[in-house]
């Protein structure tokens, strides 16, 4: 969509790679916390 | 690639329903969040009025006790996950890009998804009221074994919570990514406005706390349907473990609710005191300290569960530590007002009211933190009074103040000041009439979450119910004022307030659809 592109291109390349790294770290973290909450109980 | 598409920055965008369904614009999504949370505020408010109607007199008169339990449970879930959290995500959407000089949020499409998960989630939660067995009724804390025994409504509640949790996680990832990567050149971390700081820290609280809730309710679901016994002693499980996991999420959650409101107040008070915020750096560190401490105090919610004495003492002292950074913040707000040229427009009234009423809730929190005292107060109306002072007096007053503060910027019109002041005073009087007597009820031993009570509690309950109706109906003034401001009214200037400072006030009121396409330079 045109609108998406406009928004997307506001993010310069440097910002875009920064955003990617931030998101990657956070997603891994969220999944790890969720998994530990459950599997931490299973291995008790 | 960037060069060829750079000239698409015009104000063309879909109109009608498509503008909202497919929106990737932070301002439109902010508006959606704000309206959604207002609707949930009304829905949750109506449930509160059902509760207060039943409690107007001793005996059972208005609703059936099981329905009463559904009301206390769903009221809390709707207010927390439907109103109090989304309203600040809405404010973040509107304001963060404007305050840090970014063109939009870092992840505009994720932003759309975060919002659009909420209406289906709310629907799932609310339709459970009409199912066999009704909605979840074990309290918003969904402790097993009660929540394991509940009907199908509990499953709908769990699914709804999962969806709202995913929405919050995506929203907070977006906020963190935006604040970390999208700031205008020159906007160093320690130049960020306090609202941005408090949201950044809240974002970290969310990504840590919500997955824990998700884990807890997933285990609840597998205990209910898939033969696990995480919380069932008959199979080697432990219901108290649920409480530990729940409150490991639950206590940070209450700071998720209050920190962005702290941020709002830190924007409003300097504006109307016409002085820079006192102790900016200490504000940032106090906020971070509160966030850290919020992870190591969870068991103050379960003092009566039978912990070892050392555990009780540890959680008691750790909880009391929170009073230190909280005190720093309150001191700084007061010091900002000290000898300022103060004026009392509606946002300032809300900010001062927030500081005052939140402090009352902070003090009752300290009382609850004292282990032997909590043995008496736990599960009484004293707890209900405590958390409504911090959540209504703190979070909701902060959100209302924020709307009055930024509405002229968003709409280009001034709201009606007289109506705003009426709304403030009626809300504050209604809130105190509703919740102050609940302190006395609690101290006298009236339990929470019970549809009937002993005769000696009647007078304070009647006062509370009258206050609740006053509080509820006063919100009509707010809706009227907002709608009238959107439709028209006196033109707002770009700066709006004489004392305003910050990037958002350099833009026209209302700001164009796309702003800061070229980042501003911050000195
Ligand atoms: C100023 C520091 C605070 C202290 C020392 C404190 C302490 C406590 C304690 C000890 C309890 C447990 C009472 C019991 O169940 O017996 C409690 C409950 C609660 N607090 Fe606070 N609190 C503080 C601030 C806040 C804030 C800022 C919020 C939210 C914005 C909040 C929201 C709640 C809620 C929702 C409950 C009740 C949870 C439930 O059982 O349903 N508190 N507080
Ligand atoms: Cu707590």
Short mmCIF file of N, CA, C and O in Angstrom, two decimals, chain B residues 80-81 84-86 88-89 168 172 198-199 201-211 248-262 290-291 294-295 395:
data_model
loop_
_atom_site.label_atom_id
_atom_site.label_comp_id
_atom_site.label_asym_id
_atom_site.label_seq_id
_atom_site.Cartn_x
_atom_site.Cartn_y
_atom_site.Cartn_z
N UNK B 80 -8.59 -2.83 33.59
CA UNK B 80 -7.13 -2.89 33.49
C UNK B 80 -6.67 -3.07 32.06
O UNK B 80 -5.88 -2.30 31.54
N UNK B 81 -7.17 -4.14 31.41
CA UNK B 81 -6.66 -4.49 30.09
C UNK B 81 -7.37 -3.76 28.96
O UNK B 81 -6.84 -3.66 27.87
N UNK B 84 -7.31 1.07 31.19
CA UNK B 84 -6.14 1.75 31.74
C UNK B 84 -4.87 1.51 30.93
O UNK B 84 -4.08 2.44 30.72
N UNK B 85 -4.66 0.27 30.44
CA UNK B 85 -3.45 0.06 29.63
C UNK B 85 -3.59 0.68 28.23
O UNK B 85 -2.72 1.43 27.81
N UNK B 86 -4.68 0.40 27.50
CA UNK B 86 -4.77 0.99 26.15
C UNK B 86 -4.80 2.51 26.12
O UNK B 86 -4.31 3.12 25.18
N UNK B 88 -3.05 4.58 27.72
CA UNK B 88 -1.68 5.10 27.67
C UNK B 88 -0.96 4.68 26.40
O UNK B 88 -0.06 5.39 25.93
N UNK B 89 -1.34 3.54 25.81
CA UNK B 89 -0.76 3.19 24.52
C UNK B 89 -1.26 4.19 23.47
O UNK B 89 -0.53 4.62 22.58
N UNK B 168 -0.33 -5.99 23.92
CA UNK B 168 0.55 -5.16 24.77
C UNK B 168 2.01 -5.39 24.46
O UNK B 168 2.81 -4.45 24.45
N UNK B 172 4.51 -2.64 23.14
CA UNK B 172 5.68 -2.18 23.88
C UNK B 172 6.96 -2.39 23.06
O UNK B 172 7.88 -1.57 23.13
N UNK B 198 9.25 7.64 30.86
CA UNK B 198 8.42 6.71 31.64
C UNK B 198 7.86 5.63 30.72
O UNK B 198 7.75 4.48 31.12
N UNK B 199 7.56 5.99 29.47
CA UNK B 199 7.03 4.97 28.56
C UNK B 199 8.12 3.96 28.16
O UNK B 199 7.86 2.77 28.02
N UNK B 201 10.57 2.97 29.99
CA UNK B 201 10.73 2.05 31.13
C UNK B 201 9.52 1.13 31.26
O UNK B 201 9.65 -0.07 31.50
N UNK B 202 8.33 1.69 31.05
CA UNK B 202 7.12 0.86 31.06
C UNK B 202 7.18 -0.21 29.99
O UNK B 202 6.76 -1.36 30.22
N UNK B 203 7.73 0.15 28.83
CA UNK B 203 7.88 -0.82 27.75
C UNK B 203 8.69 -2.03 28.21
O UNK B 203 8.31 -3.18 27.96
N UNK B 204 9.79 -1.76 28.90
CA UNK B 204 10.61 -2.88 29.41
C UNK B 204 9.85 -3.68 30.46
O UNK B 204 9.96 -4.91 30.51
N UNK B 205 9.07 -3.00 31.30
CA UNK B 205 8.26 -3.74 32.26
C UNK B 205 7.28 -4.66 31.54
O UNK B 205 7.09 -5.82 31.92
N UNK B 206 6.66 -4.14 30.47
CA UNK B 206 5.67 -4.94 29.74
C UNK B 206 6.29 -6.17 29.11
O UNK B 206 5.75 -7.27 29.23
N UNK B 207 7.43 -6.01 28.42
CA UNK B 207 7.99 -7.18 27.75
C UNK B 207 8.47 -8.22 28.75
O UNK B 207 8.63 -9.39 28.41
N UNK B 208 8.73 -7.82 29.97
CA UNK B 208 9.14 -8.81 30.96
C UNK B 208 7.94 -9.42 31.68
O UNK B 208 7.93 -10.62 31.97
N UNK B 209 6.94 -8.61 31.97
CA UNK B 209 5.84 -9.09 32.82
C UNK B 209 4.79 -9.88 32.04
O UNK B 209 4.32 -10.93 32.50
N UNK B 210 4.41 -9.40 30.86
CA UNK B 210 3.29 -10.02 30.15
C UNK B 210 3.58 -11.48 29.77
O UNK B 210 2.69 -12.33 29.88
N UNK B 211 4.79 -11.83 29.32
CA UNK B 211 5.03 -13.25 29.01
C UNK B 211 4.85 -14.14 30.24
O UNK B 211 4.50 -15.33 30.10
N UNK B 248 4.25 -12.20 40.25
CA UNK B 248 5.50 -11.79 39.61
C UNK B 248 5.17 -10.96 38.36
O UNK B 248 5.92 -10.05 37.98
N UNK B 249 4.03 -11.27 37.74
CA UNK B 249 3.50 -10.40 36.71
C UNK B 249 2.73 -9.23 37.34
O UNK B 249 2.87 -8.07 36.93
N UNK B 250 1.91 -9.54 38.35
CA UNK B 250 0.91 -8.59 38.84
C UNK B 250 1.48 -7.34 39.46
O UNK B 250 0.98 -6.24 39.23
N UNK B 251 2.56 -7.47 40.24
CA UNK B 251 3.06 -6.23 40.81
C UNK B 251 3.71 -5.32 39.77
O UNK B 251 3.38 -4.14 39.72
N UNK B 252 4.58 -5.83 38.88
CA UNK B 252 5.05 -4.94 37.80
C UNK B 252 3.87 -4.34 37.01
O UNK B 252 3.92 -3.18 36.61
N UNK B 253 2.82 -5.13 36.84
CA UNK B 253 1.64 -4.62 36.13
C UNK B 253 1.12 -3.33 36.76
O UNK B 253 0.76 -2.39 36.06
N UNK B 254 1.06 -3.26 38.09
CA UNK B 254 0.52 -2.03 38.68
C UNK B 254 1.44 -0.85 38.39
O UNK B 254 0.99 0.28 38.27
N UNK B 255 2.74 -1.11 38.24
CA UNK B 255 3.64 -0.01 37.88
C UNK B 255 3.56 0.30 36.39
O UNK B 255 3.82 1.44 35.98
N UNK B 256 3.19 -0.69 35.59
CA UNK B 256 2.91 -0.42 34.18
C UNK B 256 1.76 0.59 34.10
O UNK B 256 1.74 1.47 33.25
N UNK B 257 0.81 0.46 35.01
CA UNK B 257 -0.32 1.38 34.99
C UNK B 257 0.05 2.77 35.49
O UNK B 257 -0.51 3.76 35.03
N UNK B 258 0.97 2.86 36.44
CA UNK B 258 1.18 4.17 37.04
C UNK B 258 2.33 4.95 36.40
O UNK B 258 2.29 6.18 36.34
N UNK B 259 3.37 4.27 35.87
CA UNK B 259 4.53 5.03 35.39
C UNK B 259 4.19 6.01 34.26
O UNK B 259 4.63 7.16 34.31
N UNK B 260 3.40 5.60 33.22
CA UNK B 260 3.10 6.60 32.20
C UNK B 260 2.30 7.78 32.75
O UNK B 260 2.47 8.91 32.28
N UNK B 261 1.49 7.53 33.79
CA UNK B 261 0.76 8.64 34.41
C UNK B 261 1.74 9.57 35.13
O UNK B 261 1.57 10.79 35.11
N UNK B 262 2.78 8.99 35.75
CA UNK B 262 3.84 9.83 36.32
C UNK B 262 4.44 10.71 35.22
O UNK B 262 4.74 11.88 35.44
N UNK B 290 12.09 2.39 40.63
CA UNK B 290 10.76 1.84 40.92
C UNK B 290 10.53 0.60 40.06
O UNK B 290 10.06 -0.43 40.54
N UNK B 291 10.91 0.70 38.77
CA UNK B 291 10.69 -0.42 37.86
C UNK B 291 11.48 -1.64 38.34
O UNK B 291 10.97 -2.76 38.37
N UNK B 294 10.01 -3.14 41.45
CA UNK B 294 8.69 -3.75 41.26
C UNK B 294 8.81 -5.26 40.98
O UNK B 294 7.83 -5.98 41.11
N UNK B 295 10.02 -5.71 40.63
CA UNK B 295 10.20 -7.14 40.37
C UNK B 295 10.55 -7.95 41.61
O UNK B 295 10.58 -9.18 41.55
N UNK B 395 -3.64 6.72 37.98
CA UNK B 395 -3.63 6.40 36.55
C UNK B 395 -4.73 7.13 35.77
O UNK B 395 -4.46 7.76 34.75
#
